XYZ file of C-alpha atoms in Angstrom:
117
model
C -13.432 -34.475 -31.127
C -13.850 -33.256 -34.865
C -12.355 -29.910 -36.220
C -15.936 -28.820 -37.007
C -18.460 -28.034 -34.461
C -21.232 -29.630 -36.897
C -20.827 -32.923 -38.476
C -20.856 -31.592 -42.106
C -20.136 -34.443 -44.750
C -17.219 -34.641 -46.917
C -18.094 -31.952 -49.880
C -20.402 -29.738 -47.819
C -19.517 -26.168 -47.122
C -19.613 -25.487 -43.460
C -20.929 -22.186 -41.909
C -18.551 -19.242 -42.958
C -17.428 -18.049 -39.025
C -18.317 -14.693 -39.643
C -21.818 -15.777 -40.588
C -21.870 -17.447 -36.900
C -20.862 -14.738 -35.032
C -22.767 -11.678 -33.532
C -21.264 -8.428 -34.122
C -23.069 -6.585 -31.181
C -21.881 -9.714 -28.676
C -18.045 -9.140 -30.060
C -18.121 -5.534 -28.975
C -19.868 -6.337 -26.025
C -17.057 -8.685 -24.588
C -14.420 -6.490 -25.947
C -15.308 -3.530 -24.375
C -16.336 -5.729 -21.393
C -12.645 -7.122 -20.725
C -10.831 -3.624 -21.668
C -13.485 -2.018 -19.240
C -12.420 -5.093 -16.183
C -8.253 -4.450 -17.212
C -8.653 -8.145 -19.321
C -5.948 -8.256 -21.935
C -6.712 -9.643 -25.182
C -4.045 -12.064 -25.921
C -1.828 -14.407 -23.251
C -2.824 -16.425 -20.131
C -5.786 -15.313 -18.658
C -6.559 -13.091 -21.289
C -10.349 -12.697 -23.761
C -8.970 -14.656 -26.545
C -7.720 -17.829 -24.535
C -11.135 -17.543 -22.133
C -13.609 -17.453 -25.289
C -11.716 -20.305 -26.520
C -12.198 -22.296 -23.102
C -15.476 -21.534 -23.038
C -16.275 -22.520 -26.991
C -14.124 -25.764 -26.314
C -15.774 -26.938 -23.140
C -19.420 -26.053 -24.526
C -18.572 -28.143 -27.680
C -17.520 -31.434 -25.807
C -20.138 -30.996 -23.367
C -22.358 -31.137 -26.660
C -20.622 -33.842 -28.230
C -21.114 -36.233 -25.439
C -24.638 -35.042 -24.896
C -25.016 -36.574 -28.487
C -22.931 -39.827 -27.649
C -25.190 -40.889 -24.384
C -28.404 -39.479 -25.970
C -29.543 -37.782 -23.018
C -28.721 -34.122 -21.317
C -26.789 -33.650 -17.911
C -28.841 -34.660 -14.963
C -31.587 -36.755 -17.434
C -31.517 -40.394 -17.012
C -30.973 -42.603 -19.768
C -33.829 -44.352 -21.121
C -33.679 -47.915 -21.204
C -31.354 -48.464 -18.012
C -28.658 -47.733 -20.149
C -25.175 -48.016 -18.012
C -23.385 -45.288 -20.131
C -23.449 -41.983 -18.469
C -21.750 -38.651 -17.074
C -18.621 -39.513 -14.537
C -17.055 -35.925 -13.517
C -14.351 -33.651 -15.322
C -10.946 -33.915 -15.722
C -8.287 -31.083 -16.690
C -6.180 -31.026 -19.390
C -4.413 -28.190 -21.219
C -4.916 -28.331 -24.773
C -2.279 -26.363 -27.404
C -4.415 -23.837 -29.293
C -3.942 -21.184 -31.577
C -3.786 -18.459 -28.976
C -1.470 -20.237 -26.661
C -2.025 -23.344 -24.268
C -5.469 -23.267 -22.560
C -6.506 -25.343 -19.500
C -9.983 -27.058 -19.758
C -12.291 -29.629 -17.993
C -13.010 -32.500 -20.070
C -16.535 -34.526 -19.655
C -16.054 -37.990 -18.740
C -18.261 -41.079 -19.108
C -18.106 -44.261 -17.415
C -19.389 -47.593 -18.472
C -20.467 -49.187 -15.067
C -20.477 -53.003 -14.226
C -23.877 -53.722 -12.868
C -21.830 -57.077 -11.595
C -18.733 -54.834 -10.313
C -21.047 -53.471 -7.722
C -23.553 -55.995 -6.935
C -22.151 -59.407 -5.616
C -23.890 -62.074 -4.300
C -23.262 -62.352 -0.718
């Protein structure tokens, strides 16, 4: 996975963050979790759920790019590459560890399944 969520070429400038965020959706989710008792910081908490979310969104993305095709689509062409499941794994962030599911892909056999017989 790259650090940016846009592949932006050595000497570009990337999107400012502020410029990508909505001010109205901030204050929504804050006053969302303080309204359901959801801390801001820690397990469980906004900070490390937003960054679940952006993380999972942005390698869903990134291997919706890869096969060329979104989830549930066939690939054109009878291409063997495609979606295979989830698997956890807790990634070290800046807000603490976070747990995530992580796309997978699997590169079937056409021969592994079909023997003569």
């Amino acid at each position: 996975m790259t650090d940016a969520l846009s592949d932006v070429e050595a000497g570009e400038a990337a999107v400012d963050a502020p410029d990508a965020v909505d001010d109205g959706l901030v204050a929504e989710l804050v006053a969302r979790a303080q309204a359901g008792g959801v801390k801001l910081t820690g397990e469980g908490g906004l900070l490390a759920e937003l960054t679940r979310r952006v993380l999972e969104s942005a390698l869903e993305g990134e291997l919706t790019d890869h096969l060329g095709h979104e989830p549930g689509e066939r690939a054109e062409g009878g291409r063997d590459n495609y979606r295979n499941g989830h698997r956890s794994k807790t990634v070290t962030t800046e807000v603490g560890p976070v747990e995530i599911t992580v796309p997978m892909r699997s590169r079937a056999s056409r021969s592994a399944y079909c023997r003569p017989g």
